[in-house]
C-alpha positions as YAML, in Angstrom:
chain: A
units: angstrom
residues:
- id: 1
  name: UNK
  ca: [-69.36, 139.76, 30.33]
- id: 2
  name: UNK
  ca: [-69.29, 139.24, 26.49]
- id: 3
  name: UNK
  ca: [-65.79, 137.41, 27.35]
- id: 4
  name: UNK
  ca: [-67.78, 135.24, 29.77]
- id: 5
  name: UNK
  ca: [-70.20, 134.47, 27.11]
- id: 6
  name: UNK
  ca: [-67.47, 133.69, 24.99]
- id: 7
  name: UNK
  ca: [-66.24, 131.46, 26.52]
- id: 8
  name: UNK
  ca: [-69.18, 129.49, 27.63]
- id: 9
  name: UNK
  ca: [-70.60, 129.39, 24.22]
- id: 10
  name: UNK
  ca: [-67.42, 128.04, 23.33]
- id: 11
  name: UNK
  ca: [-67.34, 125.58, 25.77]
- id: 12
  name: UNK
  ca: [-71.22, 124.25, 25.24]
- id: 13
  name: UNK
  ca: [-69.96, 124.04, 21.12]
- id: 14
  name: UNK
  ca: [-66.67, 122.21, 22.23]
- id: 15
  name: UNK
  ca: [-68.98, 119.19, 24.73]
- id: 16
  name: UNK
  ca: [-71.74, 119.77, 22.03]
- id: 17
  name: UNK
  ca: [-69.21, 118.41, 19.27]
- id: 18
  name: UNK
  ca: [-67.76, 115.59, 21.65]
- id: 19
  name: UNK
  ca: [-71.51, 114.23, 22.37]
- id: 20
  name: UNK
  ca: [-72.23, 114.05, 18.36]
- id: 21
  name: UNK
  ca: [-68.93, 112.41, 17.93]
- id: 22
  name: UNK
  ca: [-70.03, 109.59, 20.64]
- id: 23
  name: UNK
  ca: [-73.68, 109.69, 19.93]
- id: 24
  name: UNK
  ca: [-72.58, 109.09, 16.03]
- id: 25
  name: UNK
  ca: [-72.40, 105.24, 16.02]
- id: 26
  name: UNK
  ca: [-76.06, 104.96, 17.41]
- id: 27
  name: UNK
  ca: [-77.19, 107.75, 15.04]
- id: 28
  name: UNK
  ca: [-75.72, 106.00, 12.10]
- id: 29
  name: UNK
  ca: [-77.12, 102.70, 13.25]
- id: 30
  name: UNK
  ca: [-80.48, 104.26, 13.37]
- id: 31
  name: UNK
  ca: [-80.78, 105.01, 10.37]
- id: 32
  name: UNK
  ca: [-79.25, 102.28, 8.88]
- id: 33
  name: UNK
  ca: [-81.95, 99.63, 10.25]
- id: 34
  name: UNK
  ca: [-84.17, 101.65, 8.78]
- id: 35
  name: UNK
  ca: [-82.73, 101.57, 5.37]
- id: 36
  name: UNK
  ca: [-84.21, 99.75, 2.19]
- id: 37
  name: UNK
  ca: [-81.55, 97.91, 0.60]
- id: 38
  name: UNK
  ca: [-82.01, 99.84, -2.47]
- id: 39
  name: UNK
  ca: [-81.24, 103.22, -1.09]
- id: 40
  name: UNK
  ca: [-78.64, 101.22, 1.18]
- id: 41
  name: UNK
  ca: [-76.42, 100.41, -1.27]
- id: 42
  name: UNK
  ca: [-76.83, 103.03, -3.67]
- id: 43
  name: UNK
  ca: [-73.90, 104.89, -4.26]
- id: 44
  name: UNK
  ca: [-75.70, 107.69, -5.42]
- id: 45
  name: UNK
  ca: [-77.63, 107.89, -2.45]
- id: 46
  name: UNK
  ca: [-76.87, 110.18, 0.67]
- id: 47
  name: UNK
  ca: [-75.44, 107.96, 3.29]
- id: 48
  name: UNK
  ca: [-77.10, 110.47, 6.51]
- id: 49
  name: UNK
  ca: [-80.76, 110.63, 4.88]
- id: 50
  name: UNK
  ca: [-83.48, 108.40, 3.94]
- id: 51
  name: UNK
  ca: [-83.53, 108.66, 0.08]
- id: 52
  name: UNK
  ca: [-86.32, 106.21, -0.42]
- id: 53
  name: UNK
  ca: [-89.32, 104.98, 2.42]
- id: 54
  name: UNK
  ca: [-87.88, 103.57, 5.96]
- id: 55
  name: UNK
  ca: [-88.73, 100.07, 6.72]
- id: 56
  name: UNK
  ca: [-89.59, 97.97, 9.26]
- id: 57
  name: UNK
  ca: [-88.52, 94.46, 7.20]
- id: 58
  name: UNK
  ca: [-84.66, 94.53, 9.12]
- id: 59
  name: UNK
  ca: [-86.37, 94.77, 12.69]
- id: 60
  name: UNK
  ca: [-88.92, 92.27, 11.64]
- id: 61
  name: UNK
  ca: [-86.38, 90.13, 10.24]
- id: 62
  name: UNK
  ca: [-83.70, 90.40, 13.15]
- id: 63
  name: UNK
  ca: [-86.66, 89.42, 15.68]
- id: 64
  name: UNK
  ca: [-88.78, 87.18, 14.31]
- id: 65
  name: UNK
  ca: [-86.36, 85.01, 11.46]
- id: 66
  name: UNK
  ca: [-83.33, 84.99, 13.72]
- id: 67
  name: UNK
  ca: [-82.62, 83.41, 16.96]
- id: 68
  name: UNK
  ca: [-81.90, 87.25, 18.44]
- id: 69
  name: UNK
  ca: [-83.99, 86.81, 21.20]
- id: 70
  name: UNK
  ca: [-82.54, 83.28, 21.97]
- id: 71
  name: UNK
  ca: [-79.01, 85.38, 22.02]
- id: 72
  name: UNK
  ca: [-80.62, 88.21, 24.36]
- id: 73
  name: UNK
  ca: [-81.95, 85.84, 26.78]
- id: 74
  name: UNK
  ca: [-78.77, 83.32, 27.38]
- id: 75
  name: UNK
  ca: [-77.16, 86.72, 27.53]
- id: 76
  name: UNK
  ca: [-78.72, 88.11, 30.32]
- id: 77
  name: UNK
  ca: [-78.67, 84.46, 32.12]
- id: 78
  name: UNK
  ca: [-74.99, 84.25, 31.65]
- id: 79
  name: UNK
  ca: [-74.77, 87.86, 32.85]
- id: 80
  name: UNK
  ca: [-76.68, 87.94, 35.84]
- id: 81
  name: UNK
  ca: [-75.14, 84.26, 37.10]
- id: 82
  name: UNK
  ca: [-71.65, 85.92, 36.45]
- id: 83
  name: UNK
  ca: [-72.39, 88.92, 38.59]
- id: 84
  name: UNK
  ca: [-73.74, 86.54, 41.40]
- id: 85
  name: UNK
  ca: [-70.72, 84.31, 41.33]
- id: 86
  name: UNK
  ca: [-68.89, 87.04, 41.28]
- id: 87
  name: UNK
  ca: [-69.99, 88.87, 43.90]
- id: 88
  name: UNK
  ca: [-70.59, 86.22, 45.84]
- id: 89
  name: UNK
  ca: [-66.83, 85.26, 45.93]
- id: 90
  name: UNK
  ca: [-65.18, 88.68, 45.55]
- id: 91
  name: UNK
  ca: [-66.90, 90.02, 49.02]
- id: 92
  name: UNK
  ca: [-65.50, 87.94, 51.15]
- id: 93
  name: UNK
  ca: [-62.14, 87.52, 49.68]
- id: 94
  name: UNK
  ca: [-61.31, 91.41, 49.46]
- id: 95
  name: UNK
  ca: [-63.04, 91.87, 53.03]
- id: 96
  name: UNK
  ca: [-60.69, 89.82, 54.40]
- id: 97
  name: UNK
  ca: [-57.64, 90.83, 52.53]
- id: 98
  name: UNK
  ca: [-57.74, 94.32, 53.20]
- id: 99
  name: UNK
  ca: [-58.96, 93.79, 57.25]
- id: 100
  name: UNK
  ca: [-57.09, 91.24, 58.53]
- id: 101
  name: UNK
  ca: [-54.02, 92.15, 58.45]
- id: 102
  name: UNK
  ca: [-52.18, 89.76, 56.91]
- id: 103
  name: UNK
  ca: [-49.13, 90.09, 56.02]
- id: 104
  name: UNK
  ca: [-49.08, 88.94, 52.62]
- id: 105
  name: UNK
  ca: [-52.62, 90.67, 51.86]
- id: 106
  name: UNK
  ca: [-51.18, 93.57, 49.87]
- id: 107
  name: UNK
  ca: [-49.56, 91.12, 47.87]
- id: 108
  name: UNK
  ca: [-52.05, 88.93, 47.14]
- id: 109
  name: UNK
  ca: [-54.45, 91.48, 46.30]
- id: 110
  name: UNK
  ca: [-51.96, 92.19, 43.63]
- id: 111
  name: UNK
  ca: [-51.15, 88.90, 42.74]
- id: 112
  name: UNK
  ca: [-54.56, 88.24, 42.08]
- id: 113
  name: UNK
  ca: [-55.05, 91.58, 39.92]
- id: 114
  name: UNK
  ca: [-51.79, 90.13, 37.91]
- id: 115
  name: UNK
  ca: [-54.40, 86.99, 36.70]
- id: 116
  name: UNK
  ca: [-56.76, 89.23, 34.82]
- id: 117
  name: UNK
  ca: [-53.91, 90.78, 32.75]
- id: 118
  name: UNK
  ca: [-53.23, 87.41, 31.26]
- id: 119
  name: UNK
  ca: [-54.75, 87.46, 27.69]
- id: 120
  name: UNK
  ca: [-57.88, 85.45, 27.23]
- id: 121
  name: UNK
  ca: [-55.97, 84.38, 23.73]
- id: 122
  name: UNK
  ca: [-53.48, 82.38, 25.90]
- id: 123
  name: UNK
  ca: [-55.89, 80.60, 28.46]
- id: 124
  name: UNK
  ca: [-58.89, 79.48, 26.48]
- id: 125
  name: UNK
  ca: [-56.57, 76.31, 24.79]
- id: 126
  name: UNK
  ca: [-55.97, 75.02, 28.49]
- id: 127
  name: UNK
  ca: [-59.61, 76.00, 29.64]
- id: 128
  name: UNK
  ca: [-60.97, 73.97, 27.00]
- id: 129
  name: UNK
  ca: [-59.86, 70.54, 29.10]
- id: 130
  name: UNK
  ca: [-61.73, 72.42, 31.90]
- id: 131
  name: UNK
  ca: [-64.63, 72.72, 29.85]
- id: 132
  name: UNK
  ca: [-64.28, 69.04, 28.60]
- id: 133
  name: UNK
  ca: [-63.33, 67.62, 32.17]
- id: 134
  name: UNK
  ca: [-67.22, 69.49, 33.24]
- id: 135
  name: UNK
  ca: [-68.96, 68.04, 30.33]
- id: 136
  name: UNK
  ca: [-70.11, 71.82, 29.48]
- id: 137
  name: UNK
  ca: [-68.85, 71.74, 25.48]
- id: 138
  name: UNK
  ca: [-71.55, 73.93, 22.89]
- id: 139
  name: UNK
  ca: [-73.07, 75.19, 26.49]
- id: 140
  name: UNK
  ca: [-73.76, 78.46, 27.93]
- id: 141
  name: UNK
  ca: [-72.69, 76.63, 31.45]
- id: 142
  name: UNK
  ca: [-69.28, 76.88, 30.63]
- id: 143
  name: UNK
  ca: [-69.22, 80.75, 30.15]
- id: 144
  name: UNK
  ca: [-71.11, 80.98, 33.11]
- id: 145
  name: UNK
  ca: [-68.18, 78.93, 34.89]
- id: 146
  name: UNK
  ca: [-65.29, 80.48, 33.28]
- id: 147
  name: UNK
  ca: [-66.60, 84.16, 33.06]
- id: 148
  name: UNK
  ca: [-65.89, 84.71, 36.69]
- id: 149
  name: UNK
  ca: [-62.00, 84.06, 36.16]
- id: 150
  name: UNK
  ca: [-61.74, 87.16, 34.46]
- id: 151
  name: UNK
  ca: [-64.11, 89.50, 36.69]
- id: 152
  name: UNK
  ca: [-63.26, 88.02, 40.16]
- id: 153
  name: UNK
  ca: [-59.71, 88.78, 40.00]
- id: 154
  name: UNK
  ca: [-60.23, 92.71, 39.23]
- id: 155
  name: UNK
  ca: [-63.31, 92.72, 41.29]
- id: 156
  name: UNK
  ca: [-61.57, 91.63, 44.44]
- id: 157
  name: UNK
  ca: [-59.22, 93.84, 43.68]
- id: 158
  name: UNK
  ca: [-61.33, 97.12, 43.35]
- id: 159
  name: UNK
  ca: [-63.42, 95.68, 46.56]
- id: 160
  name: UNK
  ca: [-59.74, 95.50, 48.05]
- id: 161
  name: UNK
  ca: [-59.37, 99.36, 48.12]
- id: 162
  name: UNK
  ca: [-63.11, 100.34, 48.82]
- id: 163
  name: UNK
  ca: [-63.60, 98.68, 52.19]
- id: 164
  name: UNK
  ca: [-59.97, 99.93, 52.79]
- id: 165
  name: UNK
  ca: [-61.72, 103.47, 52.93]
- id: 166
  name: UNK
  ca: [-64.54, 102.17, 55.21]
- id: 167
  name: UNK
  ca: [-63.69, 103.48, 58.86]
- id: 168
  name: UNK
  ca: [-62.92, 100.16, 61.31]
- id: 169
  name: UNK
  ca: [-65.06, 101.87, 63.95]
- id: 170
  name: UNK
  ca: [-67.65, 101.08, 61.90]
- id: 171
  name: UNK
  ca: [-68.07, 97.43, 62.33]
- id: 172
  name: UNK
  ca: [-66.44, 97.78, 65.88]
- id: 173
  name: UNK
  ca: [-69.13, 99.81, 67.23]
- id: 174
  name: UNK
  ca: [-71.99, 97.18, 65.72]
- id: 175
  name: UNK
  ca: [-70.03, 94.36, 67.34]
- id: 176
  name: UNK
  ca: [-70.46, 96.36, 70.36]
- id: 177
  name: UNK
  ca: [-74.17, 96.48, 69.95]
- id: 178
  name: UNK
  ca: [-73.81, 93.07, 70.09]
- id: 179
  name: UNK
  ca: [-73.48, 91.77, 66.36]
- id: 180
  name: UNK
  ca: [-71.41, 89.08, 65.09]
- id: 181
  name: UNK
  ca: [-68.24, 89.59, 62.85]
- id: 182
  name: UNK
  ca: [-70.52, 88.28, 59.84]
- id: 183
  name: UNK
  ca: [-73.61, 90.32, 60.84]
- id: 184
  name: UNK
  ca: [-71.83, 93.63, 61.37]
- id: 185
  name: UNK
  ca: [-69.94, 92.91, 57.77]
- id: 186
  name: UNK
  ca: [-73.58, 92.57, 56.22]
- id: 187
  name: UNK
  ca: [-75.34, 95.19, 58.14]
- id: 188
  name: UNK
  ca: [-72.77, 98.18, 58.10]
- id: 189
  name: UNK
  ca: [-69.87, 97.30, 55.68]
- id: 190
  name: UNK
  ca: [-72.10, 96.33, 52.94]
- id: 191
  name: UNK
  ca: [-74.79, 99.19, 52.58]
- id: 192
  name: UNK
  ca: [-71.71, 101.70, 52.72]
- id: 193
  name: UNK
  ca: [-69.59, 99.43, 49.68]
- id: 194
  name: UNK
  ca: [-72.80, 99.56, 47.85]
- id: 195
  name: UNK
  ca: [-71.18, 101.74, 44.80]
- id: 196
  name: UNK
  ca: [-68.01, 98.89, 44.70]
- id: 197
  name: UNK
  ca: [-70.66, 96.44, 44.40]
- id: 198
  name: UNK
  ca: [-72.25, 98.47, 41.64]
- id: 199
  name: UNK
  ca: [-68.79, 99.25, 39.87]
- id: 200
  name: UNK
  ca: [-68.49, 95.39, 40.12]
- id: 201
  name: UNK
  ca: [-71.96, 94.75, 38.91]
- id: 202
  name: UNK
  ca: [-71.97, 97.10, 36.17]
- id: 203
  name: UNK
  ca: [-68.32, 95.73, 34.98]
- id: 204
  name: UNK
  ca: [-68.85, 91.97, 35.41]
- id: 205
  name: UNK
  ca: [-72.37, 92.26, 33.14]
- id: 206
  name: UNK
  ca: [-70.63, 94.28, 30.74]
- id: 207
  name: UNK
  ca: [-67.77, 91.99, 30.12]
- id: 208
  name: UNK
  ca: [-69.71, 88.46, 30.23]
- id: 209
  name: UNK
  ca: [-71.99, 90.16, 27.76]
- id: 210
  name: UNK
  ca: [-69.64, 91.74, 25.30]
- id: 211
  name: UNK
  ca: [-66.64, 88.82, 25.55]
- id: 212
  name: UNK
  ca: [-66.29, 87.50, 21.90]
- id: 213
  name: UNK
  ca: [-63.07, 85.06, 22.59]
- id: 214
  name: UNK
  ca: [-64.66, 82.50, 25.19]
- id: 215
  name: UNK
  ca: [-67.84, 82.80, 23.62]
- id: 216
  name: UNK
  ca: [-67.03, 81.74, 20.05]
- id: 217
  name: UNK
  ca: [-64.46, 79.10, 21.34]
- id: 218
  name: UNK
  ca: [-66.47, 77.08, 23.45]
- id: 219
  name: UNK
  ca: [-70.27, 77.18, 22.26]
- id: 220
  name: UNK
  ca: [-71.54, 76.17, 18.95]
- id: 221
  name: UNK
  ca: [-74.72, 75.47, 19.47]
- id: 222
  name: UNK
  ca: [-77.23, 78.27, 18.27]
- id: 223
  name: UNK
  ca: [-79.70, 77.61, 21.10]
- id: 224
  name: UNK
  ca: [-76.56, 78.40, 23.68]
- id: 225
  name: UNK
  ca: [-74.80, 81.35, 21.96]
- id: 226
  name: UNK
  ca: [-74.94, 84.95, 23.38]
- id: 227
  name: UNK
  ca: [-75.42, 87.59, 21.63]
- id: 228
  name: UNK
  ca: [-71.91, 88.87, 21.39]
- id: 229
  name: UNK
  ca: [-70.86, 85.59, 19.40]
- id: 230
  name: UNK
  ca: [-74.09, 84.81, 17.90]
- id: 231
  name: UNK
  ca: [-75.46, 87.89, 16.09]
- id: 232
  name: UNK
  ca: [-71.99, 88.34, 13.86]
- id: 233
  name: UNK
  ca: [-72.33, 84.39, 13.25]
- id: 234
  name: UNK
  ca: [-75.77, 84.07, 12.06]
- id: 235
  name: UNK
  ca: [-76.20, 87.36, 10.26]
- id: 236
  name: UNK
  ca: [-73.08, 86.86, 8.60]
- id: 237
  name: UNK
  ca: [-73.76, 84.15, 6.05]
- id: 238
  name: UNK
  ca: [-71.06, 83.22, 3.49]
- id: 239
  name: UNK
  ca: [-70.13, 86.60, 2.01]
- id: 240
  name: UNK
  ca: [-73.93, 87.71, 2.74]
- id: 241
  name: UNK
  ca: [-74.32, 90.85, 5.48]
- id: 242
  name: UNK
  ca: [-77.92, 91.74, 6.85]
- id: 243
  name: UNK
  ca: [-76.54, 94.88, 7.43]
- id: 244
  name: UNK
  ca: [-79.17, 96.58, 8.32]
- id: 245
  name: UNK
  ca: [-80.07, 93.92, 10.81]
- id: 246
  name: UNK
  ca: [-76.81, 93.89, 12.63]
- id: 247
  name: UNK
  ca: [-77.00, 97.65, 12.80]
- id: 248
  name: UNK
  ca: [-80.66, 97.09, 14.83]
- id: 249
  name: UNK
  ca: [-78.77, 94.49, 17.05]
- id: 250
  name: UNK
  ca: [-75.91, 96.32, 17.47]
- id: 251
  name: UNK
  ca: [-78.43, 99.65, 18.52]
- id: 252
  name: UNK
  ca: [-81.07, 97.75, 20.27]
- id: 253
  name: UNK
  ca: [-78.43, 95.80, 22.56]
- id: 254
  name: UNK
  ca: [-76.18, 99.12, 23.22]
- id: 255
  name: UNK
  ca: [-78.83, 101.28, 24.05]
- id: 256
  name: UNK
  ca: [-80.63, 99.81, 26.86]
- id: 257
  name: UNK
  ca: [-77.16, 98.82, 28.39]
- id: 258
  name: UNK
  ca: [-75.95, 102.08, 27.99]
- id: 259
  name: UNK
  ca: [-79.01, 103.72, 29.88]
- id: 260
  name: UNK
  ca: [-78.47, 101.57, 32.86]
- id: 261
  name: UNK
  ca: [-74.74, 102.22, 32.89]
- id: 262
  name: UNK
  ca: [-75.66, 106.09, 33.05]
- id: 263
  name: UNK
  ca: [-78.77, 105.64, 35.69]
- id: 264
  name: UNK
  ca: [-76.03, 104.18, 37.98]
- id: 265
  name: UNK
  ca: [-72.58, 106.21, 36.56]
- id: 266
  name: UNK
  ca: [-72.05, 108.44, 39.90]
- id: 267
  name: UNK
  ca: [-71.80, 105.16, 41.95]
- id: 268
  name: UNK
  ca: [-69.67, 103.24, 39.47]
- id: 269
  name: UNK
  ca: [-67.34, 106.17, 39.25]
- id: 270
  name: UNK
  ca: [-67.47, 106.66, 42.91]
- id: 271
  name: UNK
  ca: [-66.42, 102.61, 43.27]
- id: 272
  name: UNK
  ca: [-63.67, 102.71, 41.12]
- id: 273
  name: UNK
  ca: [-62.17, 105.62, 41.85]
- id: 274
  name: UNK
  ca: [-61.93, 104.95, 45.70]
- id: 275
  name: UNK
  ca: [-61.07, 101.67, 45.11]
- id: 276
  name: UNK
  ca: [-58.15, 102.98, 42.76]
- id: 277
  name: UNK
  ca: [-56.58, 105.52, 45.71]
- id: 278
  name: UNK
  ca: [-56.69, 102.64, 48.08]
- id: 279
  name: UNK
  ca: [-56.24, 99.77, 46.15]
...
């Protein structure tokens, strides 16, 4: 028993040191928002406590003196158009490559997975006379158009290998009941690929949101920047840093993303992880 105990104290210390490891960033941020620039930038001054009174002037400041909430909205715009394009594509396409039996399906599947490896660093020079050609320069339009050629190609992918686990008899025995192809795809195969579509959700808002590359490349405006490109560029001024307000950003942005990615982690798991073994 007292090796038992042991051990499990020893285990509950070792996940107990890994969670203030990850949890560190957001703890440090914290505080940091909080900080008076006096006690900030005092050497002197313990970095992990609040030497002098916490303030509310960075949160104040980030909100109310900066375009943040301009960023947070365009950023949730851009992110939920992405995840509609891209679902709206990616279904279809990876429904019929893994149950049709083509020949070349495999391979295309593949092929198409090969696209997102291609560095956004090498593409964004030859996307830009996409973006002119559209008329979409110093607009959020054009992320919301070229977002999608980075999270369809893994998306169909992943999709690819989850319906592959989805028995035919399935959508056989619906047809029977006297659906159409179409109808038994949205009435059967969809409700069961519900954690794909959430692994695809949950990974297309998180990379339209977070992308730094397209962003900065391709919208200059203020009034059209997200808030991946436009919190380092307007709280970055010269060789000025609102610290403390990027910290806030940085916590206030993270946080609420990171509590949705947890409310739905069993079913992203679940989607990538069968989509991995079939894919």
């Amino acid at each position: 028993m007292r090796g038992r105990r042991r051990r499990r104290v020893g285990l509950y210390l070792l996940v107990l040191g890994f969670v203030l490891f990850a949890a560190f960033p957001f703890l440090w941020g914290t505080i940091t928002a909080f900080k008076q620039d006096s006690d900030l930038y005092n050497v002197k001054s313990d970095p992990f406590l609040f030497n002098r009174p916490p303030t509310l002037k960075n949160i104040t400041l980030l909100l109310f003196h900066t375009p943040f909430q301009i960023f947070v909205r365009n950023t949730v715009v851009v992110g939920l158009l992405v995840v509609a394009i891209t679902l709206v594509i990616s279904l279809p396409a990876a429904y019929s490559l893994a149950r049709m039996n083509l020949r070349w399906g495999g391979a295309m599947g593949v092929a198409i997975f090969f696209v997102y490896l291609i560095p956004p660093s090498l593409l964004f020079i030859s996307l830009s006379r996409v973006v002119a050609f559209l008329h979409l320069q110093d607009s959020m339009w054009a992320l919301i158009v070229l977002y999608p050629t980075i999270t369809i190609p893994v998306s169909v992918w992943l999709l690819m290998g989850f319906f592959k686990t989805i028995p035919r008899e399935v959508e056989e025995q619906a047809m029977v009941d006297g659906y159409s192809k179409a109808a038994a795809f949205v009435r059967t195969v969809l409700p069961l690929a519900f954690p794909g579509m959430v692994a695809v959700v949950v990974f297309a808002f998180t990379l339209s949101s977070s992308e730094f590359i397209y962003a900065l490349a391709f919208v200059a405006r203020t009034t059209q920047k997200t808030v991946s490109v436009g919190v380092p560029t307007e709280l970055v001024r010269g060789d000025v840093f609102f610290w403390q307000s990027l910290q806030a950003a940085t916590v206030m942005v993270a946080v609420p993303v990171a509590l949705v990615f947890n409310l739905f982690l069993n079913r992203f798991i679940t989607g990538f992880t069968m989509g991995a073994v079939k894919g």
